[in-house]
Amino acid sequence: MNDEQKKKLLERLKKLMALSRSANEHEAASALEKAQALMREFSITEDDLDLADYGTTESPAVFIKPRQRLPIYAGMLSRVIESAFGASAIWDTDGREAKVIWIGPQSKTEIAAYSFTVLARLLQKKRSEYKFVALMRESSPGRREARADTYCEGWVAGVRSNIMPYQPSEKEKRLSDLFTRQKFPSLGKSDMRGAGLSASESSDAYSDGISDGRKTRLQAGMKGEKRSQIKETRYLEFGA
């Protein structure tokens, strides 16, 4: 059985399982019997049915180019999105274009990818403002970069303080791990880089970042919506 045939079979099974919950007892019993027979014939498990709703959605990496080390604040931002929406992130920096791959139920990966892209672009803008306006007193370009990175780490921490983490069930965790192992069997860890400043040197930049980050609100979209709602006091006008 090829992938297309398996996809059609799983769609048929999902429809039969939906019918098995019909208020009509005869219709429900008949649908369940057909579904069980097909599952036995083709060795389909309940996990296979659940995983049919899982998939991946890609978003641009925004912060880095291929084969560059990932700044810590970029990894922090992807974890914020993971926590908010219950989708997992994989950074792919080895291809022709660096990207983030979101894994989970398809509806959640689409929301996560959209939200990450909007927040990442906003953070890029905020970083530029902090680097070229607030930090002109720094004579060293390297130190300006380092302080801007520290500001970004604080900004993401500020955004994180506004969200209510999504709590996945044990079944969701198991299915996500299973799908990830099937889809990405050779998954490795991303190489990250820090800002390189001491705690005393970075405290004001980090505090500035937290203060600005707390102005940003990130909310999961209501059921049926295709996009999340993101609102930032000055810069974003998405949602309510």
mmCIF file of C-alpha atoms in Angstrom:
data_model
loop_
_atom_site.group_PDB
_atom_site.id
_atom_site.type_symbol
_atom_site.label_atom_id
_atom_site.label_comp_id
_atom_site.label_asym_id
_atom_site.label_seq_id
_atom_site.Cartn_x
_atom_site.Cartn_y
_atom_site.Cartn_z
ATOM 1 C CA MET A 1 0.000 0.000 0.000
ATOM 2 C CA ASN A 2 1.472 3.357 -1.029
ATOM 3 C CA ASP A 3 1.114 6.599 0.947
ATOM 4 C CA GLU A 4 -1.853 7.844 -1.081
ATOM 5 C CA GLN A 5 -3.729 4.570 -0.646
ATOM 6 C CA LYS A 6 -3.016 4.582 3.084
ATOM 7 C CA LYS A 7 -4.220 8.171 3.351
ATOM 8 C CA LYS A 8 -7.515 7.286 1.653
ATOM 9 C CA LEU A 9 -7.923 4.241 3.901
ATOM 10 C CA LEU A 10 -7.361 6.295 7.034
ATOM 11 C CA GLU A 11 -9.874 8.900 5.863
ATOM 12 C CA ARG A 12 -12.437 6.150 5.285
ATOM 13 C CA LEU A 13 -11.753 4.699 8.727
ATOM 14 C CA LYS A 14 -12.152 8.104 10.351
ATOM 15 C CA LYS A 15 -15.555 8.501 8.703
ATOM 16 C CA LEU A 16 -16.597 5.028 9.844
ATOM 17 C CA MET A 17 -15.472 5.773 13.402
ATOM 18 C CA ALA A 18 -17.512 8.975 13.331
ATOM 19 C CA LEU A 19 -20.550 7.002 12.164
ATOM 20 C CA SER A 20 -19.962 4.485 14.958
ATOM 21 C CA ARG A 21 -20.996 7.235 17.367
ATOM 22 C CA SER A 22 -24.317 7.747 15.594
ATOM 23 C CA ALA A 23 -27.526 7.858 17.619
ATOM 24 C CA ASN A 24 -28.866 5.193 15.234
ATOM 25 C CA GLU A 25 -27.784 1.957 16.916
ATOM 26 C CA HIS A 26 -27.867 -0.153 13.739
ATOM 27 C CA GLU A 27 -25.877 2.423 11.756
ATOM 28 C CA ALA A 28 -23.362 2.769 14.585
ATOM 29 C CA ALA A 29 -22.884 -0.982 14.982
ATOM 30 C CA SER A 30 -22.480 -1.512 11.229
ATOM 31 C CA ALA A 31 -19.917 1.289 10.922
ATOM 32 C CA LEU A 32 -17.889 0.000 13.878
ATOM 33 C CA GLU A 33 -17.889 -3.532 12.498
ATOM 34 C CA LYS A 34 -16.636 -2.327 9.095
ATOM 35 C CA ALA A 35 -13.969 -0.175 10.719
ATOM 36 C CA GLN A 36 -12.697 -3.019 12.912
ATOM 37 C CA ALA A 37 -12.600 -5.387 9.930
ATOM 38 C CA LEU A 38 -10.534 -2.920 7.877
ATOM 39 C CA MET A 39 -8.185 -2.255 10.779
ATOM 40 C CA ARG A 40 -7.560 -5.985 11.207
ATOM 41 C CA GLU A 41 -7.101 -6.516 7.462
ATOM 42 C CA PHE A 42 -4.554 -3.752 7.040
ATOM 43 C CA SER A 43 -3.001 -3.860 10.543
ATOM 44 C CA ILE A 44 -4.148 -0.330 11.368
ATOM 45 C CA THR A 45 -4.004 0.700 15.029
ATOM 46 C CA GLU A 46 -5.847 3.420 16.933
ATOM 47 C CA ASP A 47 -2.581 5.358 17.038
ATOM 48 C CA ASP A 48 -2.462 5.255 13.231
ATOM 49 C CA LEU A 49 -5.922 6.830 13.132
ATOM 50 C CA ASP A 50 -4.988 9.539 15.618
ATOM 51 C CA LEU A 51 -1.730 10.305 13.805
ATOM 52 C CA ALA A 52 -3.651 10.895 10.569
ATOM 53 C CA ASP A 53 -4.455 14.348 11.985
ATOM 54 C CA TYR A 54 -0.784 15.079 12.685
ATOM 55 C CA GLY A 55 1.471 16.881 10.262
ATOM 56 C CA THR A 56 4.092 19.598 9.837
ATOM 57 C CA THR A 57 4.001 23.285 8.924
ATOM 58 C CA GLU A 58 7.106 25.286 8.084
ATOM 59 C CA SER A 59 7.944 28.895 8.893
ATOM 60 C CA PRO A 60 11.057 30.884 7.943
ATOM 61 C CA ALA A 61 13.804 30.784 10.564
ATOM 62 C CA VAL A 62 13.952 34.625 10.368
ATOM 63 C CA PHE A 63 16.918 35.037 12.744
ATOM 64 C CA ILE A 64 19.565 32.996 10.935
ATOM 65 C CA LYS A 65 20.826 31.849 7.563
ATOM 66 C CA PRO A 66 21.675 28.214 6.714
ATOM 67 C CA ARG A 67 24.428 26.673 8.849
ATOM 68 C CA GLN A 68 24.597 29.583 11.271
ATOM 69 C CA ARG A 69 24.507 29.046 15.031
ATOM 70 C CA LEU A 70 21.139 29.749 16.584
ATOM 71 C CA PRO A 71 20.987 32.702 19.019
ATOM 72 C CA ILE A 72 19.580 31.699 22.389
ATOM 73 C CA TYR A 73 16.695 34.140 22.101
ATOM 74 C CA ALA A 74 15.509 32.399 18.900
ATOM 75 C CA GLY A 75 15.340 29.059 20.701
ATOM 76 C CA MET A 76 13.577 30.774 23.606
ATOM 77 C CA LEU A 77 10.933 32.194 21.247
ATOM 78 C CA SER A 78 10.218 28.815 19.648
ATOM 79 C CA ARG A 79 9.768 27.331 23.131
ATOM 80 C CA VAL A 80 7.296 30.099 24.004
ATOM 81 C CA ILE A 81 5.230 29.164 20.939
ATOM 82 C CA GLU A 82 5.490 25.477 21.838
ATOM 83 C CA SER A 83 4.200 26.233 25.314
ATOM 84 C CA ALA A 84 1.356 28.423 24.046
ATOM 85 C CA PHE A 85 -0.041 26.116 21.366
ATOM 86 C CA GLY A 86 1.108 22.563 22.070
ATOM 87 C CA ALA A 87 3.090 22.122 18.833
ATOM 88 C CA SER A 88 6.766 21.087 18.786
ATOM 89 C CA ALA A 89 9.507 22.977 16.928
ATOM 90 C CA ILE A 90 12.499 21.654 15.013
ATOM 91 C CA TRP A 91 15.116 24.065 13.654
ATOM 92 C CA ASP A 92 16.377 23.005 10.221
ATOM 93 C CA THR A 93 19.514 24.955 9.332
ATOM 94 C CA ASP A 94 21.196 22.468 7.022
ATOM 95 C CA GLY A 95 19.184 23.063 3.832
ATOM 96 C CA ARG A 96 19.289 25.866 1.282
ATOM 97 C CA GLU A 97 16.977 27.940 3.494
ATOM 98 C CA ALA A 98 16.898 27.901 7.289
ATOM 99 C CA LYS A 99 13.430 27.137 8.636
ATOM 100 C CA VAL A 100 11.431 26.038 11.647
ATOM 101 C CA ILE A 101 9.329 22.896 11.299
ATOM 102 C CA TRP A 102 6.279 22.712 13.563
ATOM 103 C CA ILE A 103 5.013 19.259 14.515
ATOM 104 C CA GLY A 104 1.639 18.254 15.934
ATOM 105 C CA PRO A 105 -2.050 18.226 15.016
ATOM 106 C CA GLN A 106 -2.249 20.133 11.726
ATOM 107 C CA SER A 107 -4.472 22.905 13.070
ATOM 108 C CA LYS A 108 -1.994 23.610 15.893
ATOM 109 C CA THR A 109 1.067 23.628 13.639
ATOM 110 C CA GLU A 110 -0.526 26.233 11.364
ATOM 111 C CA ILE A 111 -1.308 28.521 14.312
ATOM 112 C CA ALA A 112 2.180 28.011 15.767
ATOM 113 C CA ALA A 113 3.943 28.758 12.469
ATOM 114 C CA TYR A 114 1.928 31.926 11.922
ATOM 115 C CA SER A 115 2.439 33.161 15.484
ATOM 116 C CA PHE A 116 6.180 32.470 15.425
ATOM 117 C CA THR A 117 6.644 34.332 12.137
ATOM 118 C CA VAL A 118 4.787 37.422 13.369
ATOM 119 C CA LEU A 119 6.600 37.539 16.708
ATOM 120 C CA ALA A 120 10.001 36.811 15.145
ATOM 121 C CA ARG A 121 9.633 39.694 12.696
ATOM 122 C CA LEU A 122 8.483 41.996 15.479
ATOM 123 C CA LEU A 123 11.494 40.991 17.565
ATOM 124 C CA GLN A 124 13.809 41.687 14.629
ATOM 125 C CA LYS A 125 12.406 45.206 14.451
ATOM 126 C CA LYS A 126 12.688 45.734 18.203
ATOM 127 C CA ARG A 127 16.287 44.485 18.145
ATOM 128 C CA SER A 128 17.221 46.962 15.420
ATOM 129 C CA GLU A 129 15.641 49.829 17.355
ATOM 130 C CA TYR A 130 17.472 48.897 20.541
ATOM 131 C CA LYS A 131 20.778 48.410 18.763
ATOM 132 C CA PHE A 132 20.883 51.605 16.700
ATOM 133 C CA VAL A 133 18.974 54.055 18.903
ATOM 134 C CA ALA A 134 19.304 53.101 22.575
ATOM 135 C CA LEU A 135 22.829 51.656 22.312
ATOM 136 C CA MET A 136 24.693 54.297 20.292
ATOM 137 C CA ARG A 137 26.735 54.983 23.447
ATOM 138 C CA GLU A 138 28.563 51.666 22.901
ATOM 139 C CA SER A 139 31.673 52.266 20.774
ATOM 140 C CA SER A 140 32.301 48.573 20.073
ATOM 141 C CA PRO A 141 30.121 47.020 17.333
ATOM 142 C CA GLY A 142 30.591 43.627 18.988
ATOM 143 C CA ARG A 143 29.275 44.888 22.297
ATOM 144 C CA ARG A 144 26.303 46.540 20.577
ATOM 145 C CA GLU A 145 25.457 43.180 19.039
ATOM 146 C CA ALA A 146 25.871 41.412 22.380
ATOM 147 C CA ARG A 147 23.680 43.884 24.247
ATOM 148 C CA ALA A 148 21.044 43.703 21.513
ATOM 149 C CA ASP A 149 21.026 39.898 21.856
ATOM 150 C CA THR A 150 20.606 40.249 25.618
ATOM 151 C CA TYR A 151 17.727 42.673 25.074
ATOM 152 C CA CYS A 152 16.081 40.041 22.827
ATOM 153 C CA GLU A 153 16.425 37.382 25.539
ATOM 154 C CA GLY A 154 14.678 39.712 27.971
ATOM 155 C CA TRP A 155 11.993 40.554 25.407
ATOM 156 C CA VAL A 156 11.111 36.891 24.897
ATOM 157 C CA ALA A 157 11.010 36.392 28.675
ATOM 158 C CA GLY A 158 8.579 39.313 28.866
ATOM 159 C CA VAL A 159 6.317 37.782 26.219
ATOM 160 C CA ARG A 160 6.453 34.429 28.010
ATOM 161 C CA SER A 161 5.216 36.030 31.244
ATOM 162 C CA ASN A 162 1.934 36.901 29.494
ATOM 163 C CA ILE A 163 0.966 33.475 28.203
ATOM 164 C CA MET A 164 -0.958 30.676 29.842
ATOM 165 C CA PRO A 165 0.862 27.462 28.892
ATOM 166 C CA TYR A 166 -1.086 24.770 27.089
ATOM 167 C CA GLN A 167 -1.122 21.522 29.064
ATOM 168 C CA PRO A 168 -1.027 18.529 26.681
ATOM 169 C CA SER A 169 -2.505 15.242 27.801
ATOM 170 C CA GLU A 170 -0.334 12.150 28.218
ATOM 171 C CA LYS A 171 -1.863 10.784 25.008
ATOM 172 C CA GLU A 172 -0.936 13.951 23.108
ATOM 173 C CA LYS A 173 2.638 13.754 24.397
ATOM 174 C CA ARG A 174 2.906 10.106 23.365
ATOM 175 C CA LEU A 175 1.466 10.718 19.891
ATOM 176 C CA SER A 176 3.713 13.734 19.335
ATOM 177 C CA ASP A 177 6.806 11.725 20.308
ATOM 178 C CA LEU A 178 5.708 8.845 18.078
ATOM 179 C CA PHE A 179 5.073 11.111 15.072
ATOM 180 C CA THR A 180 8.405 12.889 15.570
ATOM 181 C CA ARG A 181 10.331 9.601 15.708
ATOM 182 C CA GLN A 182 8.580 8.378 12.561
ATOM 183 C CA LYS A 183 9.033 11.626 10.623
ATOM 184 C CA PHE A 184 12.493 12.628 11.899
ATOM 185 C CA PRO A 185 14.351 9.465 12.983
ATOM 186 C CA SER A 186 17.788 11.157 12.966
ATOM 187 C CA LEU A 187 16.855 14.300 14.841
ATOM 188 C CA GLY A 188 19.763 16.160 16.468
ATOM 189 C CA LYS A 189 20.119 19.251 18.662
ATOM 190 C CA SER A 190 20.596 22.799 17.391
ATOM 191 C CA ASP A 191 23.917 24.533 18.071
ATOM 192 C CA MET A 192 23.156 27.743 19.996
ATOM 193 C CA ARG A 193 25.179 30.828 20.884
ATOM 194 C CA GLY A 194 24.732 33.184 23.823
ATOM 195 C CA ALA A 195 25.163 36.949 23.999
ATOM 196 C CA GLY A 196 28.508 36.681 25.790
ATOM 197 C CA LEU A 197 27.977 39.405 28.409
ATOM 198 C CA SER A 198 28.400 39.051 32.163
ATOM 199 C CA ALA A 199 25.348 39.339 34.431
ATOM 200 C CA SER A 200 26.311 42.859 35.548
ATOM 201 C CA GLU A 201 26.884 44.022 31.978
ATOM 202 C CA SER A 202 23.624 42.606 30.660
ATOM 203 C CA SER A 203 21.204 43.490 33.458
ATOM 204 C CA ASP A 204 19.935 46.780 32.018
ATOM 205 C CA ALA A 205 19.551 45.400 28.468
ATOM 206 C CA TYR A 206 17.724 42.357 29.799
ATOM 207 C CA SER A 207 15.426 44.507 31.941
ATOM 208 C CA ASP A 208 14.648 46.779 28.978
ATOM 209 C CA GLY A 209 13.757 43.705 26.960
ATOM 210 C CA ILE A 210 11.443 42.320 29.622
ATOM 211 C CA SER A 211 9.661 45.657 29.921
ATOM 212 C CA ASP A 212 9.037 45.858 26.171
ATOM 213 C CA GLY A 213 8.173 42.163 25.840
ATOM 214 C CA ARG A 214 5.414 42.453 28.432
ATOM 215 C CA LYS A 215 3.604 44.855 26.099
ATOM 216 C CA THR A 216 3.013 41.980 23.680
ATOM 217 C CA ARG A 217 0.024 39.662 24.105
ATOM 218 C CA LEU A 218 -0.123 36.221 22.548
ATOM 219 C CA GLN A 219 -3.398 34.282 22.585
ATOM 220 C CA ALA A 220 -4.504 31.034 20.971
ATOM 221 C CA GLY A 221 -7.189 31.484 18.309
ATOM 222 C CA MET A 222 -10.711 30.373 19.082
ATOM 223 C CA LYS A 223 -11.903 27.067 17.646
ATOM 224 C CA GLY A 224 -12.492 27.435 13.938
ATOM 225 C CA GLU A 225 -10.063 30.315 13.497
ATOM 226 C CA LYS A 226 -7.142 29.746 11.166
ATOM 227 C CA ARG A 227 -4.785 32.160 12.896
ATOM 228 C CA SER A 228 -3.770 33.072 16.390
ATOM 229 C CA GLN A 229 -4.415 36.478 17.846
ATOM 230 C CA ILE A 230 -1.398 38.619 18.607
ATOM 231 C CA LYS A 231 -1.561 42.140 19.934
ATOM 232 C CA GLU A 232 1.293 44.516 20.717
ATOM 233 C CA THR A 233 0.539 47.952 22.140
ATOM 234 C CA ARG A 234 2.409 49.923 19.481
ATOM 235 C CA TYR A 235 3.243 47.643 16.616
ATOM 236 C CA LEU A 236 0.610 44.970 16.049
ATOM 237 C CA GLU A 237 -3.098 45.222 15.442
ATOM 238 C CA PHE A 238 -3.989 41.539 14.986
ATOM 239 C CA GLY A 239 -7.148 40.328 16.694
ATOM 240 C CA ALA A 240 -8.864 41.818 19.679
#
